[in-house]
GROMACS .gro file of C-alpha atoms in nm:
model
  241
    1MET     CA    1   7.741  13.469  16.087
    2ASN     CA    2   7.903  13.741  15.867
    3GLN     CA    3   7.613  13.972  15.793
    4LEU     CA    4   7.714  14.007  15.435
    5HIS     CA    5   7.668  13.626  15.393
    6ASP     CA    6   7.393  13.546  15.617
    7SER     CA    7   7.180  13.396  15.345
    8GLU     CA    8   6.886  13.331  15.591
    9ALA     CA    9   6.753  13.696  15.562
   10PRO     CA   10   6.751  13.930  15.267
   11LEU     CA   11   6.990  14.222  15.283
   12ARG     CA   12   6.768  14.538  15.271
   13LEU     CA   13   6.917  14.763  15.015
   14GLY     CA   14   6.808  15.117  14.905
   15ILE     CA   15   6.878  15.241  14.575
   16ILE     CA   16   6.906  15.617  14.566
   17SER     CA   17   6.797  15.780  14.228
   18TYR     CA   18   6.552  16.015  14.089
   19ASP     CA   19   6.183  16.026  14.046
   20HIS     CA   20   6.250  16.040  13.675
   21ALA     CA   21   6.366  15.818  13.369
   22HIS     CA   22   6.736  15.733  13.451
   23LEU     CA   23   6.954  15.461  13.252
   24LYS     CA   24   7.198  15.361  13.534
   25THR     CA   25   6.916  15.300  13.799
   26GLU     CA   26   6.743  15.076  13.517
   27GLN     CA   27   7.097  14.893  13.459
   28LEU     CA   28   7.175  14.879  13.810
   29VAL     CA   29   6.841  14.703  13.936
   30HIS     CA   30   6.841  14.443  13.633
   31ARG     CA   31   7.205  14.358  13.752
   32LEU     CA   32   7.109  14.310  14.110
   33LEU     CA   33   6.781  14.138  14.058
   34PHE     CA   34   6.967  13.886  13.845
   35LYS     CA   35   7.239  13.829  14.100
   36SER     CA   36   6.987  13.807  14.375
   37GLY     CA   37   6.796  13.540  14.169
   38LEU     CA   38   7.094  13.302  14.121
   39ALA     CA   39   7.137  13.000  14.318
   40GLY     CA   40   7.345  13.076  14.615
   41GLY     CA   41   7.333  13.454  14.559
   42ARG     CA   42   7.265  13.696  14.856
   43LYS     CA   43   6.917  13.777  14.866
   44LEU     CA   44   6.829  14.137  14.835
   45ASP     CA   45   6.524  14.343  14.939
   46LEU     CA   46   6.552  14.623  14.703
   47LYS     CA   47   6.381  14.969  14.762
   48LEU     CA   48   6.387  15.242  14.544
   49LEU     CA   49   6.443  15.590  14.697
   50ALA     CA   50   6.366  15.866  14.441
   51LEU     CA   51   6.494  16.221  14.483
   52PRO     CA   52   6.332  16.517  14.315
   53PHE     CA   53   6.457  16.569  13.964
   54SER     CA   54   6.568  16.893  13.769
   55SER     CA   55   6.663  16.899  13.412
   56ARG     CA   56   6.991  17.034  13.336
   57PRO     CA   57   7.039  17.254  13.048
   58PRO     CA   58   7.208  17.093  12.729
   59ARG     CA   59   7.567  17.112  12.698
   60THR     CA   60   7.786  17.104  12.394
   61VAL     CA   61   8.052  16.867  12.413
   62LEU     CA   62   8.335  16.709  12.167
   63VAL     CA   63   8.311  16.364  12.341
   64ALA     CA   64   7.994  16.218  12.506
   65HIS     CA   65   8.162  16.008  12.764
   66ARG     CA   66   7.854  15.872  12.915
   67PRO     CA   67   7.518  15.760  12.746
   68ASP     CA   68   7.212  15.976  12.761
   69GLN     CA   69   7.063  15.888  13.119
   70GLU     CA   70   6.727  15.997  13.035
   71LYS     CA   71   6.682  15.740  12.757
   72ALA     CA   72   6.545  15.460  12.994
   73VAL     CA   73   6.204  15.381  13.182
   74THR     CA   74   6.105  15.589  13.468
   75THR     CA   75   6.197  15.456  13.838
   76ARG     CA   76   5.824  15.429  13.913
   77GLU     CA   77   5.761  15.197  13.627
   78LEU     CA   78   6.075  15.013  13.740
   79ALA     CA   79   5.976  14.971  14.098
   80HIS     CA   80   5.607  14.861  13.980
   81ARG     CA   81   5.734  14.611  13.700
   82HIS     CA   82   5.955  14.450  13.965
   83GLY     CA   83   5.752  14.487  14.250
   84LEU     CA   84   5.987  14.737  14.458
   85GLU     CA   85   5.886  14.932  14.739
   86PHE     CA   86   5.899  15.314  14.606
   87LEU     CA   87   5.973  15.592  14.827
   88THR     CA   88   6.005  15.959  14.760
   89CYS     CA   89   6.265  16.158  14.953
   90THR     CA   90   6.473  16.457  14.953
   91TYR     CA   91   6.856  16.543  14.995
   92ASP     CA   92   6.788  16.626  15.357
   93SER     CA   93   6.570  16.359  15.451
   94ILE     CA   94   6.625  15.980  15.306
   95PRO     CA   95   6.412  15.712  15.513
   96ASP     CA   96   6.615  15.492  15.720
   97VAL     CA   97   6.494  15.177  15.588
   98SER     CA   98   6.778  14.956  15.436
   99ASP     CA   99   7.102  14.794  15.566
  100TYR     CA  100   7.299  14.952  15.279
  101TYR     CA  101   7.208  15.233  15.032
  102VAL     CA  102   7.374  15.272  14.698
  103VAL     CA  103   7.374  15.578  14.467
  104ALA     CA  104   7.255  15.510  14.113
  105GLY     CA  105   7.182  15.879  14.069
  106ALA     CA  106   7.188  16.213  14.283
  107GLY     CA  107   7.332  16.517  14.348
  108ILE     CA  108   7.515  16.618  14.683
  109ILE     CA  109   7.324  16.452  14.972
  110SER     CA  110   7.344  16.668  15.282
  111PRO     CA  111   7.481  16.540  15.593
  112LYS     CA  112   7.147  16.550  15.763
  113GLY     CA  113   7.038  16.329  15.491
  114ILE     CA  114   7.347  16.090  15.520
  115GLY     CA  115   7.318  16.065  15.907
  116LYS     CA  116   7.428  15.726  16.014
  117LYS     CA  117   7.345  15.547  15.691
  118ARG     CA  118   7.581  15.312  15.496
  119ILE     CA  119   7.569  15.482  15.170
  120ILE     CA  120   7.799  15.377  14.886
  121ASN     CA  121   7.866  15.526  14.561
  122VAL     CA  122   8.082  15.439  14.258
  123HIS     CA  123   8.263  15.742  14.138
  124PRO     CA  124   8.382  15.724  13.765
  125GLY     CA  125   8.743  15.833  13.856
  126ILE     CA  126   9.025  15.729  14.101
  127ILE     CA  127   8.981  15.907  14.419
  128PRO     CA  128   9.152  16.138  14.510
  129SER     CA  129   9.334  16.188  14.166
  130ALA     CA  130   9.012  16.239  13.975
  131ARG     CA  131   8.748  16.399  14.197
  132GLY     CA  132   8.433  16.580  14.082
  133LEU     CA  133   8.266  16.612  13.760
  134ASP     CA  134   8.415  16.465  13.412
  135ALA     CA  135   8.653  16.250  13.601
  136PHE     CA  136   8.719  16.047  13.289
  137LYS     CA  137   8.813  16.337  13.061
  138TRP     CA  138   9.012  16.492  13.355
  139SER     CA  139   9.200  16.190  13.413
  140ILE     CA  140   9.320  16.162  13.032
  141LEU     CA  141   9.422  16.548  13.052
  142ASP     CA  142   9.624  16.491  13.377
  143GLY     CA  143   9.777  16.191  13.263
  144VAL     CA  144   9.656  15.985  13.590
  145PRO     CA  145   9.541  15.635  13.593
  146LEU     CA  146   9.166  15.577  13.488
  147GLY     CA  147   8.956  15.387  13.696
  148VAL     CA  148   8.655  15.375  13.923
  149THR     CA  149   8.629  15.413  14.314
  150LEU     CA  150   8.386  15.232  14.536
  151HIS     CA  151   8.353  15.428  14.856
  152PHE     CA  152   8.092  15.555  15.117
  153ILE     CA  153   7.971  15.905  15.091
  154ASP     CA  154   8.037  16.166  15.363
  155ALA     CA  155   7.981  16.545  15.390
  156GLU     CA  156   8.287  16.625  15.145
  157VAL     CA  157   8.272  16.559  14.762
  158ASP     CA  158   8.426  16.214  14.656
  159ALA     CA  159   8.622  16.186  14.977
  160GLY     CA  160   8.456  15.924  15.202
  161GLU     CA  161   8.615  15.597  15.316
  162ILE     CA  162   8.742  15.419  15.002
  163ILE     CA  163   8.616  15.044  14.961
  164ALA     CA  164   8.804  14.975  14.638
  165ILE     CA  165   8.957  15.100  14.355
  166VAL     CA  166   8.951  14.928  14.013
  167ARG     CA  167   9.156  15.021  13.706
  168THR     CA  168   8.986  15.057  13.385
  169PRO     CA  169   9.161  14.819  13.088
  170ILE     CA  170   9.317  15.041  12.827
  171TYR     CA  171   9.414  14.925  12.488
  172LEU     CA  172   9.625  15.096  12.208
  173SER     CA  173   9.359  15.056  11.961
  174ASP     CA  174   9.112  15.222  12.175
  175SER     CA  175   8.918  15.529  12.051
  176LEU     CA  176   8.764  15.776  12.316
  177ASP     CA  177   8.440  15.619  12.247
  178THR     CA  178   8.561  15.241  12.306
  179LEU     CA  179   8.722  15.349  12.628
  180ALA     CA  180   8.448  15.563  12.738
  181ARG     CA  181   8.196  15.267  12.706
  182ARG     CA  182   8.418  15.020  12.892
  183HIS     CA  183   8.464  15.258  13.167
  184TYR     CA  184   8.109  15.308  13.201
  185GLU     CA  185   8.039  14.948  13.221
  186LEU     CA  186   8.312  14.880  13.474
  187GLU     CA  187   8.133  15.150  13.685
  188LEU     CA  188   7.796  14.928  13.668
  189GLU     CA  189   7.969  14.597  13.721
  190VAL     CA  190   8.187  14.729  14.041
  191HIS     CA  191   7.843  14.898  14.166
  192SER     CA  192   7.651  14.574  14.131
  193GLU     CA  193   7.938  14.368  14.301
  194PHE     CA  194   7.959  14.625  14.612
  195LEU     CA  195   7.896  14.317  14.870
  196SER     CA  196   8.195  14.134  14.723
  197PHE     CA  197   8.419  14.446  14.736
  198LEU     CA  198   8.297  14.509  15.090
  199ASP     CA  199   8.425  14.146  15.193
  200ALA     CA  200   8.757  14.195  15.000
  201LYS     CA  201   8.841  14.527  15.179
  202LYS     CA  202   8.879  14.330  15.491
  203ARG     CA  203   9.174  14.133  15.323
  204GLY     CA  204   9.378  14.424  15.237
  205ALA     CA  205   9.420  14.827  15.204
  206CYS     CA  206   9.361  15.012  14.854
  207PRO     CA  207   9.658  15.170  14.678
  208VAL     CA  208   9.728  15.514  14.752
  209TYR     CA  209   9.706  15.803  14.458
  210PRO     CA  210   9.807  16.153  14.464
  211GLU     CA  211   9.558  16.390  14.579
  212LYS     CA  212   9.369  16.672  14.332
  213PRO     CA  213   9.117  16.916  14.415
  214PRO     CA  214   8.755  16.847  14.299
  215ARG     CA  215   8.693  16.960  13.937
  216MET     CA  216   8.391  17.107  13.757
  217ARG     CA  217   8.286  17.011  13.403
  218MET     CA  218   8.548  17.029  13.136
  219PRO     CA  219   8.529  17.349  12.922
  220ILE     CA  220   8.521  17.281  12.545
  221GLY     CA  221   8.873  17.455  12.501
  222VAL     CA  222   9.017  17.221  12.751
  223GLU     CA  223   8.820  16.910  12.600
  224ARG     CA  224   9.035  16.984  12.282
  225GLU     CA  225   9.371  16.956  12.488
  226MET     CA  226   9.245  16.638  12.618
  227ILE     CA  227   9.158  16.469  12.292
  228ALA     CA  228   9.521  16.594  12.156
  229LYS     CA  229   9.669  16.389  12.471
  230PHE     CA  230   9.482  16.072  12.401
  231ASP     CA  231   9.741  15.893  12.185
  232ASP     CA  232  10.014  15.966  12.420
  233TYR     CA  233   9.763  15.881  12.732
  234LYS     CA  234   9.714  15.522  12.575
  235GLN     CA  235  10.086  15.470  12.527
  236LYS     CA  236  10.128  15.551  12.870
  237PHE     CA  237   9.863  15.330  13.013
  238ALA     CA  238   9.779  15.055  12.777
  239GLY     CA  239   9.855  14.718  12.961
  240ALA     CA  240   9.893  14.858  13.302
  241SER     CA  241   9.709  14.718  13.583
   0.00000   0.00000   0.00000
């Protein structure tokens, strides 16, 4: 029987996050627990693997395109509340305890930490056109399609084997805030449905997009240029799929 549909044994799933409060981890765990509890849903044995957390200095931005990730419960409390195994780890040493792993929050995991594990990430941009940080903003500035990419991770940044690319719906009435909110929600939905996308991958190849180098955080001066281009961006991509 196909491993992804073998409902007799729970799929061991490691959720890689921080030993800290983290919103996306909280949201992803709730979605996965809900789906696992549905009649006919694949049963999941969830484990939380917690990396050390380092606070980042505050940044001034014109557009906050993601919610504050520290406004959440701690991953320790999350694991305790739902009876999940909680394991601390490092970027060089992630325990081999799961069939698949999903990255809810992490920096760059070393090749040693990855090893032969099947670690899945959702990047908030279309790879390889929007790699690196602030992919939402760079996509608008560069005039490339907006979407999220489900992919396996490897030693290169945002360059592992692609499982699926899902475009973010864009509407002419969107503000940057409404589009950023929808884009973030899509990231969560694609992440929580990774098993379905793994199955779908066998039935067809992903579209190919032009390659661009990884980007760093968008400087505030460039952010003003991005905002000025937003109306034209909507005209170009609203209704596109």
